[in-house]
Short mmCIF file of C-alpha atoms in Angstrom, two decimals:
data_model
loop_
_atom_site.label_atom_id
_atom_site.label_comp_id
_atom_site.label_asym_id
_atom_site.label_seq_id
_atom_site.Cartn_x
_atom_site.Cartn_y
_atom_site.Cartn_z
CA UNK A 1 0.83 -16.87 -9.41
CA UNK A 2 1.10 -13.08 -9.54
CA UNK A 3 4.65 -11.84 -9.13
CA UNK A 4 5.94 -8.28 -9.07
CA UNK A 5 9.68 -7.65 -9.00
CA UNK A 6 11.03 -4.15 -8.55
CA UNK A 7 14.51 -3.06 -9.55
CA UNK A 8 16.50 0.08 -10.15
CA UNK A 9 16.85 1.39 -6.63
CA UNK A 10 20.13 2.65 -5.22
CA UNK A 11 22.03 5.61 -3.87
CA UNK A 12 21.62 8.91 -5.70
CA UNK A 13 22.64 12.46 -4.88
CA UNK A 14 20.08 15.17 -4.23
CA UNK A 15 18.87 16.58 -7.53
CA UNK A 16 19.67 13.35 -9.32
CA UNK A 17 17.49 10.93 -11.25
CA UNK A 18 16.62 7.27 -11.06
CA UNK A 19 14.28 4.98 -12.96
CA UNK A 20 12.55 2.15 -11.18
CA UNK A 21 11.15 -0.88 -12.97
CA UNK A 22 8.59 -3.43 -11.90
CA UNK A 23 8.48 -6.68 -13.85
CA UNK A 24 5.09 -8.35 -13.71
CA UNK A 25 4.25 -11.99 -14.29
CA UNK A 26 1.39 -14.37 -13.67
CA UNK A 27 -1.30 -12.02 -14.98
CA UNK A 28 -2.12 -9.85 -17.99
CA UNK A 29 -0.58 -6.50 -17.08
CA UNK A 30 -2.64 -4.45 -19.54
CA UNK A 31 -5.84 -5.43 -17.77
CA UNK A 32 -4.91 -3.78 -14.50
CA UNK A 33 -4.16 -0.34 -13.12
CA UNK A 34 -0.81 -0.24 -11.35
CA UNK A 35 0.61 1.92 -8.62
CA UNK A 36 3.75 2.88 -6.78
CA UNK A 37 3.66 3.14 -3.00
CA UNK A 38 6.63 4.06 -0.81
CA UNK A 39 7.69 3.66 2.78
CA UNK A 40 10.31 5.98 4.23
CA UNK A 41 12.55 4.51 6.95
CA UNK A 42 10.54 4.08 10.14
CA UNK A 43 7.45 5.61 8.57
CA UNK A 44 4.15 4.44 7.19
CA UNK A 45 2.97 3.76 3.66
CA UNK A 46 2.52 6.62 1.20
CA UNK A 47 0.79 6.35 -2.15
CA UNK A 48 2.97 7.86 -4.90
CA UNK A 49 1.43 7.35 -8.32
CA UNK A 50 -1.05 5.34 -10.38
CA UNK A 51 -1.56 4.50 -14.05
CA UNK A 52 -4.51 2.88 -15.78
CA UNK A 53 -4.28 -0.28 -17.83
CA UNK A 54 -3.86 1.44 -21.20
CA UNK A 55 -1.36 3.90 -19.81
CA UNK A 56 -3.22 7.01 -20.93
CA UNK A 57 -4.28 8.17 -17.45
CA UNK A 58 -1.82 8.92 -14.70
CA UNK A 59 -2.16 10.22 -11.16
CA UNK A 60 0.38 11.58 -8.69
CA UNK A 61 0.69 12.54 -5.06
CA UNK A 62 1.30 16.26 -4.63
CA UNK A 63 4.69 15.46 -3.07
CA UNK A 64 6.03 14.06 -6.35
CA UNK A 65 3.95 15.86 -8.99
CA UNK A 66 6.13 17.43 -11.65
CA UNK A 67 9.18 15.39 -10.62
CA UNK A 68 8.09 11.75 -11.05
CA UNK A 69 6.61 10.11 -14.14
CA UNK A 70 4.83 6.77 -14.13
CA UNK A 71 4.64 4.74 -17.32
CA UNK A 72 4.16 1.19 -18.50
CA UNK A 73 5.10 -1.07 -21.38
CA UNK A 74 2.44 -3.75 -21.51
CA UNK A 75 4.29 -5.58 -24.27
CA UNK A 76 7.20 -6.01 -21.86
CA UNK A 77 4.98 -6.59 -18.81
CA UNK A 78 6.81 -3.79 -17.04
CA UNK A 79 5.85 -0.76 -14.99
CA UNK A 80 8.21 2.19 -14.57
CA UNK A 81 8.74 5.17 -12.31
CA UNK A 82 11.06 7.89 -13.58
CA UNK A 83 12.19 9.98 -10.63
CA UNK A 84 13.86 13.35 -11.27
CA UNK A 85 15.00 16.17 -8.99
CA UNK A 86 15.26 13.73 -6.12
CA UNK A 87 15.24 15.03 -2.56
CA UNK A 88 16.34 13.53 0.73
CA UNK A 89 12.69 13.09 1.67
CA UNK A 90 12.23 10.74 -1.31
CA UNK A 91 14.39 8.19 0.49
CA UNK A 92 12.19 5.13 0.90
CA UNK A 93 11.46 1.60 -0.15
CA UNK A 94 9.35 1.80 -3.29
CA UNK A 95 6.74 -0.89 -3.88
CA UNK A 96 4.83 -1.54 -7.04
CA UNK A 97 1.29 -2.67 -6.41
CA UNK A 98 -1.44 -4.13 -8.59
CA UNK A 99 -4.95 -2.81 -8.21
CA UNK A 100 -7.79 -5.25 -7.83
CA UNK A 101 -10.07 -4.61 -10.81
CA UNK A 102 -9.22 -0.89 -11.02
CA UNK A 103 -10.70 -0.44 -7.58
CA UNK A 104 -8.07 1.68 -5.89
CA UNK A 105 -6.84 -0.92 -3.43
CA UNK A 106 -3.98 -3.33 -3.94
CA UNK A 107 -4.20 -7.09 -4.00
CA UNK A 108 -0.60 -7.83 -4.96
CA UNK A 109 2.63 -6.10 -4.04
CA UNK A 110 6.28 -6.46 -4.91
CA UNK A 111 9.03 -6.82 -2.32
CA UNK A 112 10.21 -3.26 -2.90
CA UNK A 113 13.41 -1.53 -3.94
CA UNK A 114 15.29 0.92 -1.74
CA UNK A 115 16.03 4.42 -2.97
CA UNK A 116 18.45 6.47 -0.91
CA UNK A 117 18.92 10.14 -1.71
CA UNK A 118 22.03 11.43 -0.01
CA UNK A 119 25.23 13.28 -0.73
CA UNK B 1 -7.42 14.89 0.89
CA UNK B 2 -8.83 12.40 3.37
CA UNK B 3 -6.58 12.03 6.41
CA UNK B 4 -6.75 8.65 8.14
CA UNK B 5 -5.83 8.48 11.82
CA UNK B 6 -5.11 5.07 13.29
CA UNK B 7 -5.18 4.31 16.96
CA UNK B 8 -3.59 3.19 19.07
CA UNK B 9 -0.12 3.59 17.63
CA UNK B 10 1.00 0.44 19.39
CA UNK B 11 -1.03 -2.38 20.88
CA UNK B 12 0.78 -4.69 23.29
CA UNK B 13 -1.11 -7.94 23.66
CA UNK B 14 -0.53 -11.61 24.37
CA UNK B 15 -1.37 -14.50 22.03
CA UNK B 16 -4.99 -15.48 22.44
CA UNK B 17 -6.11 -11.96 23.29
CA UNK B 18 -8.46 -9.81 21.22
CA UNK B 19 -7.10 -6.87 19.22
CA UNK B 20 -9.21 -3.90 18.25
CA UNK B 21 -7.69 -1.40 15.83
CA UNK B 22 -9.30 1.89 14.89
CA UNK B 23 -9.10 3.93 11.70
CA UNK B 24 -10.81 7.31 11.69
CA UNK B 25 -11.21 9.42 8.56
CA UNK B 26 -11.24 13.22 8.40
CA UNK B 27 -14.30 13.02 6.14
CA UNK B 28 -16.69 10.32 5.07
CA UNK B 29 -15.12 7.56 2.99
CA UNK B 30 -17.15 7.18 -0.16
CA UNK B 31 -18.80 3.78 -0.59
CA UNK B 32 -17.00 2.49 2.51
CA UNK B 33 -13.99 2.07 0.27
CA UNK B 34 -11.65 1.23 3.10
CA UNK B 35 -8.95 -1.44 3.00
CA UNK B 36 -6.61 -2.90 5.60
CA UNK B 37 -3.13 -4.28 5.02
CA UNK B 38 -0.79 -6.34 7.16
CA UNK B 39 2.89 -5.45 6.98
CA UNK B 40 5.78 -7.37 8.51
CA UNK B 41 9.39 -6.10 8.51
CA UNK B 42 11.18 -6.75 5.24
CA UNK B 43 8.06 -8.08 3.59
CA UNK B 44 5.56 -6.69 1.15
CA UNK B 45 2.27 -5.48 2.55
CA UNK B 46 -0.59 -7.99 2.24
CA UNK B 47 -4.18 -7.06 1.50
CA UNK B 48 -6.23 -8.13 4.49
CA UNK B 49 -9.61 -6.48 4.11
CA UNK B 50 -11.43 -4.36 1.53
CA UNK B 51 -14.83 -2.75 1.30
CA UNK B 52 -14.41 -2.25 5.05
CA UNK B 53 -15.53 -5.80 5.86
CA UNK B 54 -14.60 -8.16 3.04
CA UNK B 55 -11.77 -10.45 4.00
CA UNK B 56 -9.07 -11.06 1.40
CA UNK B 57 -7.91 -14.49 0.31
CA UNK B 58 -5.61 -16.23 2.72
CA UNK B 59 -6.73 -14.63 5.97
CA UNK B 60 -8.72 -16.64 8.52
CA UNK B 61 -12.05 -15.62 9.97
CA UNK B 62 -10.51 -14.45 13.23
CA UNK B 63 -9.96 -11.23 11.27
CA UNK B 64 -13.02 -9.05 10.81
CA UNK B 65 -13.65 -5.51 9.66
CA UNK B 66 -16.49 -3.16 10.37
CA UNK B 67 -17.51 0.45 10.21
CA UNK B 68 -18.79 3.05 7.82
CA UNK B 69 -18.54 6.75 7.08
CA UNK B 70 -15.61 8.00 9.12
CA UNK B 71 -15.07 5.24 11.69
CA UNK B 72 -13.70 1.82 10.87
CA UNK B 73 -12.45 -1.05 12.99
CA UNK B 74 -10.28 -4.10 12.40
CA UNK B 75 -10.72 -6.83 14.98
CA UNK B 76 -8.55 -9.89 15.50
CA UNK B 77 -10.57 -12.14 17.77
CA UNK B 78 -7.74 -14.28 19.13
CA UNK B 79 -4.19 -13.31 18.31
CA UNK B 80 -1.93 -15.97 16.84
CA UNK B 81 1.87 -15.57 16.81
CA UNK B 82 1.85 -14.81 13.08
CA UNK B 83 -0.56 -11.89 13.58
CA UNK B 84 1.97 -9.66 15.27
CA UNK B 85 2.69 -7.02 12.63
CA UNK B 86 1.84 -3.48 11.61
CA UNK B 87 -1.64 -2.86 10.20
CA UNK B 88 -2.46 0.00 7.85
CA UNK B 89 -5.83 1.26 6.70
CA UNK B 90 -6.22 2.87 3.27
CA UNK B 91 -9.11 4.72 1.73
CA UNK B 92 -9.77 4.41 -1.98
CA UNK B 93 -13.00 6.34 -2.20
CA UNK B 94 -11.33 9.51 -3.41
CA UNK B 95 -8.03 10.71 -4.78
CA UNK B 96 -5.40 11.04 -3.61
CA UNK B 97 -5.41 7.57 -2.13
CA UNK B 98 -4.30 7.81 1.47
CA UNK B 99 -3.04 5.50 4.18
CA UNK B 100 -3.24 5.74 7.92
CA UNK B 101 -0.09 5.91 10.00
CA UNK B 102 -0.35 2.29 11.08
CA UNK B 103 -0.95 0.35 14.30
CA UNK B 104 1.78 -1.95 15.51
CA UNK B 105 0.49 -5.06 17.23
CA UNK B 106 3.33 -6.33 19.39
CA UNK B 107 3.77 -9.22 21.75
CA UNK B 108 3.32 -8.22 25.36
#
């Protein structure tokens, strides 16, 4: 059974940094592109970032480009999101999501981790 | 960037009724690469439909998807209590990947 477990969320001040992790199990992580998707309180889903299976191609939404970095350690079955220069508008639940066969849509999601940016 | 507009924002229906959800794209979605997700409060989203009309594992055939180009529809033929949720469409035909704003299907 595919399982994705996010961690690392919490309260951080504006301008601060946070690193999210997503531990994967039940499948071979290196075979799949992975993504981060977020949902701000009371809002809809927003795609944040993607990384291919080898980790040598990354993609970002304009809203986080230059501030967030996606990475992966396939040997540890873990996906990461390094978030720097955080803003109030980054407050959201962050989900990691597995792509189905590098298609661009997501067939498995984690439960999410809440990031709150506030002073 | 392809903007997806979902309508209506909220659909108030009774169990047993038919639900019709719309997702309209600002430009043609390449290859009909359109997915639908079901989201319940406090839960992870669940893939419901992909390729506009291919039902994902675990969802019954009362769910169906249709459409092409810029206009897509998700239909729930007879609502069951567990179907009341928020539904999001997502296009994956071009980057950036984008989601619609969601349609909440609530109990009337």
